[in-house]
Amino acid sequence: MSRQAGRGTESKKMSSELFTLTYGALVTQLCKDYENDEDVNKQLDKMGYNIGVRLIEDFLARSNVGRCHDFRETADVIAKVAFKMYLGITPSITNWSPAGDEFSLILENNPLVDFVELPDNHSSLIYSNLLCGVLRGALEMVQMAVDVKFVQDTLKGDGVTEIRMKFVKRIEDNLPAGEE
Amino acid sequence: MTVHNLYLFDRNGVCLHYSEWHRKKQAGISKEEEFKLMYGMLFSMRSFVGKMSPVDMKDGFLAFQTSKYKLHYYETPSGLKVVMNTDLGVGNIRDVLHQIYSNIYVEFVVKNPLCSMSEPIQSELFRAKLDGFIRGLPFFSARAG
């Protein structure tokens, strides 16, 4: 994407196949670079985190949503605005915990896995783990520490893809060190 | 109407960027000192107005003015703070500060992988765009003082 054309608030169209295949190439390369699946999962999460901390700024600039008042509102914004904006899908929100601090995002179809079939020797690979990192990184920048993980994955034979998000704590901002 | 200066702070109080246009008198302290004082004041002001608010606050504090200048404040949910000092003739410029954030900071700093997000901004492109944007504002006047 060229920098000059990237400005403005309208979302840019790009081929979803190109996107899906690029992500596939990335995961494939990671599988070559790392011995076991756990390391690949960790690496994907880390990359996602680094994407998330920057993506949140783009999101805030483009969507004009303000600070959320509770976790339910956050869930709504993630599913209806953020996923729609960046992946073109709207996951449904279900399985709220009684305390209201945990919920699931159900992805009917995950655009990242359009052409993917997990080979037998990568049974513990969490293919779309990047998403978890993105969510964690983005929310951390708006003062929310969350736990994000996949609990169901169509790649592993489940009917749907389910991402579980758990609210851990609010990150309070502090004065810079050395000042009172 | 005129613009005096502009500060950009990150969530940790680091001054990412400072530039000035019509500022006839300096504070008489080092810039580092000035940034610290400014951030400290914003921080206290923010928590103070939050505590005093009779209802749940939405945007926090927006601006304050003295008999000589007006300080405009804009904070994103991610904690980036844009502070602009102008003279008294300037009204509400929240949307202008939001544009600085969304059209300049996000485009030329956040989307530039070589720009660190927690250190003062070195990018010349960013400086040039920001300067051009400020000079193009309807209330930026070259001869006013």
GROMACS .gro file of C-alpha atoms in nm:
model
  325
    1MET     CA    1   0.000   0.000   0.000
    2SER     CA    2   0.141   0.335  -0.087
    3ARG     CA    3   0.168   0.589   0.188
    4GLN     CA    4   0.007   0.867  -0.009
    5ALA     CA    5  -0.298   0.665  -0.096
    6GLY     CA    6  -0.328   0.520   0.253
    7ARG     CA    7  -0.460   0.836   0.408
    8GLY     CA    8  -0.820   0.917   0.479
    9THR     CA    9  -1.080   0.732   0.673
   10GLU     CA   10  -1.232   0.514   0.402
   11SER     CA   11  -1.127   0.152   0.422
   12LYS     CA   12  -0.912   0.029   0.142
   13LYS     CA   13  -1.008  -0.274  -0.058
   14MET     CA   14  -0.759  -0.549  -0.110
   15SER     CA   15  -0.784  -0.902  -0.233
   16SER     CA   16  -0.881  -1.129   0.052
   17GLU     CA   17  -0.709  -1.419  -0.122
   18LEU     CA   18  -0.383  -1.232  -0.126
   19PHE     CA   19  -0.426  -1.159   0.242
   20THR     CA   20  -0.510  -1.520   0.329
   21LEU     CA   21  -0.222  -1.657   0.124
   22THR     CA   22   0.023  -1.408   0.271
   23TYR     CA   23  -0.075  -1.512   0.619
   24GLY     CA   24  -0.036  -1.875   0.516
   25ALA     CA   25   0.313  -1.806   0.385
   26LEU     CA   26   0.402  -1.642   0.714
   27VAL     CA   27   0.285  -1.937   0.921
   28THR     CA   28   0.460  -2.182   0.689
   29GLN     CA   29   0.785  -1.995   0.726
   30LEU     CA   30   0.752  -1.993   1.103
   31CYS     CA   31   0.694  -2.368   1.099
   32LYS     CA   32   1.019  -2.405   0.908
   33ASP     CA   33   1.208  -2.173   1.142
   34TYR     CA   34   1.095  -2.327   1.468
   35GLU     CA   35   1.122  -2.686   1.578
   36ASN     CA   36   0.795  -2.733   1.754
   37ASP     CA   37   0.442  -2.600   1.730
   38GLU     CA   38   0.447  -2.438   2.074
   39ASP     CA   39   0.724  -2.206   1.962
   40VAL     CA   40   0.535  -2.117   1.647
   41ASN     CA   41   0.223  -2.042   1.852
   42LYS     CA   42   0.425  -1.822   2.083
   43GLN     CA   43   0.584  -1.640   1.794
   44LEU     CA   44   0.247  -1.579   1.627
   45ASP     CA   45   0.112  -1.440   1.951
   46LYS     CA   46   0.410  -1.209   1.985
   47MET     CA   47   0.379  -1.082   1.630
   48GLY     CA   48   0.009  -1.027   1.682
   49TYR     CA   49   0.078  -0.833   1.998
   50ASN     CA   50   0.313  -0.600   1.813
   51ILE     CA   51   0.052  -0.552   1.544
   52GLY     CA   52  -0.217  -0.490   1.804
   53VAL     CA   53  -0.040  -0.209   1.985
   54ARG     CA   54  -0.021  -0.013   1.661
   55LEU     CA   55  -0.346  -0.129   1.509
   56ILE     CA   56  -0.543   0.014   1.802
   57GLU     CA   57  -0.430   0.364   1.705
   58ASP     CA   58  -0.550   0.314   1.351
   59PHE     CA   59  -0.874   0.173   1.486
   60LEU     CA   60  -0.934   0.467   1.719
   61ALA     CA   61  -0.849   0.715   1.448
   62ARG     CA   62  -1.085   0.560   1.196
   63SER     CA   63  -1.375   0.440   1.403
   64ASN     CA   64  -1.413   0.736   1.634
   65VAL     CA   65  -1.537   0.518   1.920
   66GLY     CA   66  -1.466   0.648   2.266
   67ARG     CA   67  -1.368   0.467   2.579
   68CYS     CA   68  -1.592   0.172   2.670
   69HIS     CA   69  -1.775   0.178   3.000
   70ASP     CA   70  -1.783  -0.193   3.063
   71PHE     CA   71  -1.654  -0.519   2.922
   72ARG     CA   72  -1.983  -0.590   2.742
   73GLU     CA   73  -1.948  -0.274   2.544
   74THR     CA   74  -1.589  -0.369   2.466
   75ALA     CA   75  -1.706  -0.707   2.339
   76ASP     CA   76  -1.961  -0.538   2.116
   77VAL     CA   77  -1.710  -0.298   1.970
   78ILE     CA   78  -1.460  -0.576   1.903
   79ALA     CA   79  -1.712  -0.797   1.728
   80LYS     CA   80  -1.922  -0.542   1.542
   81VAL     CA   81  -1.671  -0.269   1.460
   82ALA     CA   82  -1.317  -0.404   1.478
   83PHE     CA   83  -1.365  -0.747   1.320
   84LYS     CA   84  -1.588  -0.592   1.058
   85MET     CA   85  -1.331  -0.325   0.977
   86TYR     CA   86  -1.025  -0.546   0.954
   87LEU     CA   87  -1.149  -0.892   0.857
   88GLY     CA   88  -1.488  -0.820   0.709
   89ILE     CA   89  -1.670  -1.057   0.943
   90THR     CA   90  -1.890  -1.009   1.247
   91PRO     CA   91  -1.840  -1.282   1.505
   92SER     CA   92  -2.120  -1.348   1.749
   93ILE     CA   93  -2.071  -1.298   2.121
   94THR     CA   94  -2.182  -1.580   2.346
   95ASN     CA   95  -2.109  -1.775   2.662
   96TRP     CA   96  -2.080  -1.487   2.902
   97SER     CA   97  -1.950  -1.596   3.237
   98PRO     CA   98  -2.187  -1.512   3.526
   99ALA     CA   99  -1.946  -1.247   3.652
  100GLY     CA  100  -1.945  -1.081   3.309
  101ASP     CA  101  -1.569  -1.092   3.278
  102GLU     CA  102  -1.538  -1.363   3.017
  103PHE     CA  103  -1.700  -1.424   2.680
  104SER     CA  104  -1.654  -1.610   2.354
  105LEU     CA  105  -1.632  -1.482   2.001
  106ILE     CA  106  -1.773  -1.733   1.757
  107LEU     CA  107  -1.635  -1.703   1.406
  108GLU     CA  108  -1.860  -1.874   1.156
  109ASN     CA  109  -1.591  -1.852   0.897
  110ASN     CA  110  -1.239  -1.746   0.961
  111PRO     CA  111  -1.091  -1.574   0.656
  112LEU     CA  112  -0.741  -1.673   0.763
  113VAL     CA  113  -0.805  -2.043   0.707
  114ASP     CA  114  -0.979  -2.038   0.370
  115PHE     CA  115  -0.725  -2.266   0.202
  116VAL     CA  116  -0.585  -2.444   0.502
  117GLU     CA  117  -0.575  -2.801   0.614
  118LEU     CA  118  -0.353  -2.887   0.908
  119PRO     CA  119  -0.107  -3.170   0.835
  120ASP     CA  120  -0.092  -3.450   1.092
  121ASN     CA  121   0.251  -3.354   1.221
  122HIS     CA  122   0.129  -3.011   1.325
  123SER     CA  123  -0.160  -3.116   1.541
  124SER     CA  124  -0.084  -2.868   1.818
  125LEU     CA  125  -0.033  -2.569   1.591
  126ILE     CA  126  -0.278  -2.289   1.664
  127TYR     CA  127  -0.288  -2.157   1.313
  128SER     CA  128  -0.470  -1.829   1.375
  129ASN     CA  129  -0.297  -1.751   1.704
  130LEU     CA  130  -0.192  -1.414   1.562
  131LEU     CA  131  -0.547  -1.292   1.629
  132CYS     CA  132  -0.509  -1.358   2.001
  133GLY     CA  133  -0.198  -1.146   2.009
  134VAL     CA  134  -0.364  -0.865   1.818
  135LEU     CA  135  -0.659  -0.856   2.059
  136ARG     CA  136  -0.432  -0.870   2.362
  137GLY     CA  137  -0.202  -0.596   2.233
  138ALA     CA  138  -0.481  -0.366   2.125
  139LEU     CA  139  -0.673  -0.394   2.450
  140GLU     CA  140  -0.361  -0.344   2.656
  141MET     CA  141  -0.321  -0.004   2.496
  142VAL     CA  142  -0.666   0.096   2.618
  143GLN     CA  143  -0.587  -0.003   2.975
  144MET     CA  144  -0.732  -0.353   2.970
  145ALA     CA  145  -0.532  -0.663   3.042
  146VAL     CA  146  -0.703  -0.966   2.887
  147ASP     CA  147  -0.638  -1.334   2.836
  148VAL     CA  148  -0.718  -1.451   2.485
  149LYS     CA  149  -0.711  -1.806   2.354
  150PHE     CA  150  -0.864  -2.036   2.099
  151VAL     CA  151  -1.090  -2.300   2.250
  152GLN     CA  152  -1.240  -2.436   1.928
  153ASP     CA  153  -1.098  -2.434   1.580
  154THR     CA  154  -1.253  -2.553   1.256
  155LEU     CA  155  -0.906  -2.665   1.151
  156LYS     CA  156  -0.912  -2.918   1.433
  157GLY     CA  157  -1.250  -3.055   1.337
  158ASP     CA  158  -1.471  -2.833   1.552
  159GLY     CA  159  -1.789  -2.693   1.401
  160VAL     CA  160  -1.697  -2.332   1.461
  161THR     CA  161  -1.397  -2.127   1.562
  162GLU     CA  162  -1.423  -1.992   1.913
  163ILE     CA  163  -1.198  -1.733   2.076
  164ARG     CA  164  -1.231  -1.703   2.451
  165MET     CA  165  -1.155  -1.367   2.608
  166LYS     CA  166  -1.111  -1.315   2.978
  167PHE     CA  167  -1.082  -0.978   3.145
  168VAL     CA  168  -0.788  -0.979   3.384
  169LYS     CA  169  -0.757  -0.626   3.518
  170ARG     CA  170  -0.761  -0.259   3.442
  171ILE     CA  171  -0.420  -0.113   3.390
  172GLU     CA  172  -0.402   0.214   3.582
  173ASP     CA  173  -0.185   0.484   3.436
  174ASN     CA  174   0.089   0.601   3.662
  175LEU     CA  175   0.292   0.914   3.680
  176PRO     CA  176   0.632   0.866   3.519
  177ALA     CA  177   0.892   0.734   3.761
  178GLY     CA  178   1.088   0.985   3.958
  179GLU     CA  179   0.804   1.232   3.998
  180GLU     CA  180   0.546   1.277   4.261
  181MET     CA  181  -0.617   3.439   1.597
  182THR     CA  182  -0.303   3.239   1.621
  183VAL     CA  183  -0.141   2.916   1.728
  184HIS     CA  184   0.140   2.939   1.984
  185ASN     CA  185   0.270   2.588   2.027
  186LEU     CA  186   0.190   2.220   2.033
  187TYR     CA  187   0.290   1.927   2.253
  188LEU     CA  188   0.237   1.557   2.191
  189PHE     CA  189   0.269   1.323   2.489
  190ASP     CA  190   0.252   0.946   2.492
  191ARG     CA  191   0.072   0.745   2.760
  192ASN     CA  192   0.379   0.742   2.982
  193GLY     CA  193   0.437   1.114   2.977
  194VAL     CA  194   0.717   1.115   2.723
  195CYS     CA  195   0.701   1.427   2.510
  196LEU     CA  196   0.696   1.279   2.159
  197HIS     CA  197   0.693   1.606   1.977
  198TYR     CA  198   0.707   1.976   2.042
  199SER     CA  199   0.686   2.262   1.798
  200GLU     CA  200   0.609   2.630   1.826
  201TRP     CA  201   0.498   2.904   1.589
  202HIS     CA  202   0.418   3.235   1.751
  203ARG     CA  203   0.564   3.210   2.094
  204LYS     CA  204   0.714   3.540   2.196
  205LYS     CA  205   0.814   3.455   2.550
  206GLN     CA  206   0.980   3.136   2.669
  207ALA     CA  207   0.919   2.982   3.006
  208GLY     CA  208   1.274   3.044   3.120
  209ILE     CA  209   1.337   2.678   3.203
  210SER     CA  210   1.482   2.396   2.998
  211LYS     CA  211   1.249   2.224   2.754
  212GLU     CA  212   1.274   1.897   2.947
  213GLU     CA  213   1.165   2.078   3.258
  214GLU     CA  214   0.882   2.246   3.073
  215PHE     CA  215   0.756   1.913   2.930
  216LYS     CA  216   0.759   1.758   3.275
  217LEU     CA  217   0.570   2.048   3.427
  218MET     CA  218   0.318   2.045   3.147
  219TYR     CA  219   0.258   1.671   3.172
  220GLY     CA  220   0.239   1.688   3.550
  221MET     CA  221  -0.021   1.962   3.527
  222LEU     CA  222  -0.227   1.768   3.270
  223PHE     CA  223  -0.208   1.455   3.479
  224SER     CA  224  -0.328   1.630   3.794
  225MET     CA  225  -0.591   1.828   3.607
  226ARG     CA  226  -0.725   1.510   3.455
  227SER     CA  227  -0.757   1.324   3.781
  228PHE     CA  228  -0.890   1.635   3.955
  229VAL     CA  229  -1.174   1.700   3.710
  230GLY     CA  230  -1.252   1.329   3.717
  231LYS     CA  231  -1.287   1.330   4.095
  232MET     CA  232  -1.491   1.652   4.105
  233SER     CA  233  -1.732   1.544   3.834
  234PRO     CA  234  -2.086   1.501   3.969
  235VAL     CA  235  -2.165   1.241   3.703
  236ASP     CA  236  -1.956   0.989   3.513
  237MET     CA  237  -1.724   1.179   3.293
  238LYS     CA  238  -1.699   1.122   2.925
  239ASP     CA  239  -1.428   1.329   2.763
  240GLY     CA  240  -1.251   1.470   3.066
  241PHE     CA  241  -1.122   1.820   3.044
  242LEU     CA  242  -1.115   1.993   2.708
  243ALA     CA  243  -0.954   2.331   2.750
  244PHE     CA  244  -0.866   2.606   2.995
  245GLN     CA  245  -0.786   2.967   2.938
  246THR     CA  246  -0.611   3.257   3.103
  247SER     CA  247  -0.646   3.621   3.006
  248LYS     CA  248  -0.376   3.573   2.742
  249TYR     CA  249  -0.396   3.224   2.598
  250LYS     CA  250  -0.606   2.912   2.576
  251LEU     CA  251  -0.484   2.557   2.618
  252HIS     CA  252  -0.670   2.291   2.421
  253TYR     CA  253  -0.643   1.930   2.528
  254TYR     CA  254  -0.733   1.609   2.349
  255GLU     CA  255  -0.670   1.259   2.473
  256THR     CA  256  -0.731   0.934   2.287
  257PRO     CA  257  -0.846   0.618   2.468
  258SER     CA  258  -0.496   0.483   2.407
  259GLY     CA  259  -0.353   0.766   2.615
  260LEU     CA  260  -0.196   0.985   2.348
  261LYS     CA  261  -0.230   1.349   2.446
  262VAL     CA  262  -0.238   1.643   2.209
  263VAL     CA  263  -0.198   1.987   2.365
  264MET     CA  264  -0.224   2.308   2.168
  265ASN     CA  265  -0.190   2.661   2.296
  266THR     CA  266  -0.365   2.933   2.101
  267ASP     CA  267  -0.482   3.284   2.168
  268LEU     CA  268  -0.829   3.353   2.306
  269GLY     CA  269  -1.007   3.397   1.975
  270VAL     CA  270  -1.004   3.025   1.895
  271GLY     CA  271  -1.318   2.829   1.976
  272ASN     CA  272  -1.361   2.455   2.018
  273ILE     CA  273  -1.096   2.276   1.811
  274ARG     CA  274  -1.148   1.921   1.924
  275ASP     CA  275  -1.192   1.803   1.568
  276VAL     CA  276  -0.869   1.974   1.465
  277LEU     CA  277  -0.679   1.794   1.742
  278HIS     CA  278  -0.846   1.470   1.641
  279GLN     CA  279  -0.730   1.527   1.284
  280ILE     CA  280  -0.374   1.579   1.401
  281TYR     CA  281  -0.403   1.243   1.570
  282SER     CA  282  -0.578   1.048   1.297
  283ASN     CA  283  -0.437   1.206   0.981
  284ILE     CA  284  -0.084   1.287   1.089
  285TYR     CA  285   0.024   1.092   1.397
  286VAL     CA  286  -0.140   0.762   1.301
  287GLU     CA  287  -0.048   0.789   0.933
  288PHE     CA  288   0.312   0.897   0.965
  289VAL     CA  289   0.423   0.756   1.298
  290VAL     CA  290   0.210   0.456   1.388
  291LYS     CA  291   0.211   0.320   1.034
  292ASN     CA  292   0.582   0.377   0.996
  293PRO     CA  293   0.743   0.064   1.141
  294LEU     CA  294   1.075   0.246   1.178
  295CYS     CA  295   0.923   0.500   1.416
  296SER     CA  296   0.934   0.391   1.775
  297MET     CA  297   0.613   0.477   1.957
  298SER     CA  298   0.766   0.552   2.294
  299GLU     CA  299   1.048   0.788   2.200
  300PRO     CA  300   1.048   1.143   2.064
  301ILE     CA  301   0.951   1.140   1.698
  302GLN     CA  302   1.246   1.182   1.463
  303SER     CA  303   1.056   1.159   1.136
  304GLU     CA  304   1.109   1.463   0.914
  305LEU     CA  305   0.804   1.369   0.712
  306PHE     CA  306   0.589   1.384   1.024
  307ARG     CA  307   0.729   1.726   1.117
  308ALA     CA  308   0.672   1.862   0.770
  309LYS     CA  309   0.315   1.733   0.750
  310LEU     CA  310   0.229   1.865   1.093
  311ASP     CA  311   0.379   2.205   1.019
  312GLY     CA  312   0.192   2.224   0.689
  313PHE     CA  313  -0.133   2.126   0.855
  314ILE     CA  314  -0.101   2.385   1.133
  315ARG     CA  315  -0.004   2.660   0.891
  316GLY     CA  316  -0.306   2.575   0.681
  317LEU     CA  317  -0.554   2.612   0.967
  318PRO     CA  318  -0.804   2.895   0.930
  319PHE     CA  319  -0.707   3.037   1.269
  320PHE     CA  320  -0.335   3.026   1.200
  321SER     CA  321  -0.233   3.376   1.112
  322ALA     CA  322   0.122   3.463   1.022
  323ARG     CA  323   0.121   3.824   1.132
  324ALA     CA  324  -0.081   3.801   1.451
  325GLY     CA  325   0.106   3.789   1.780
   0.00000   0.00000   0.00000
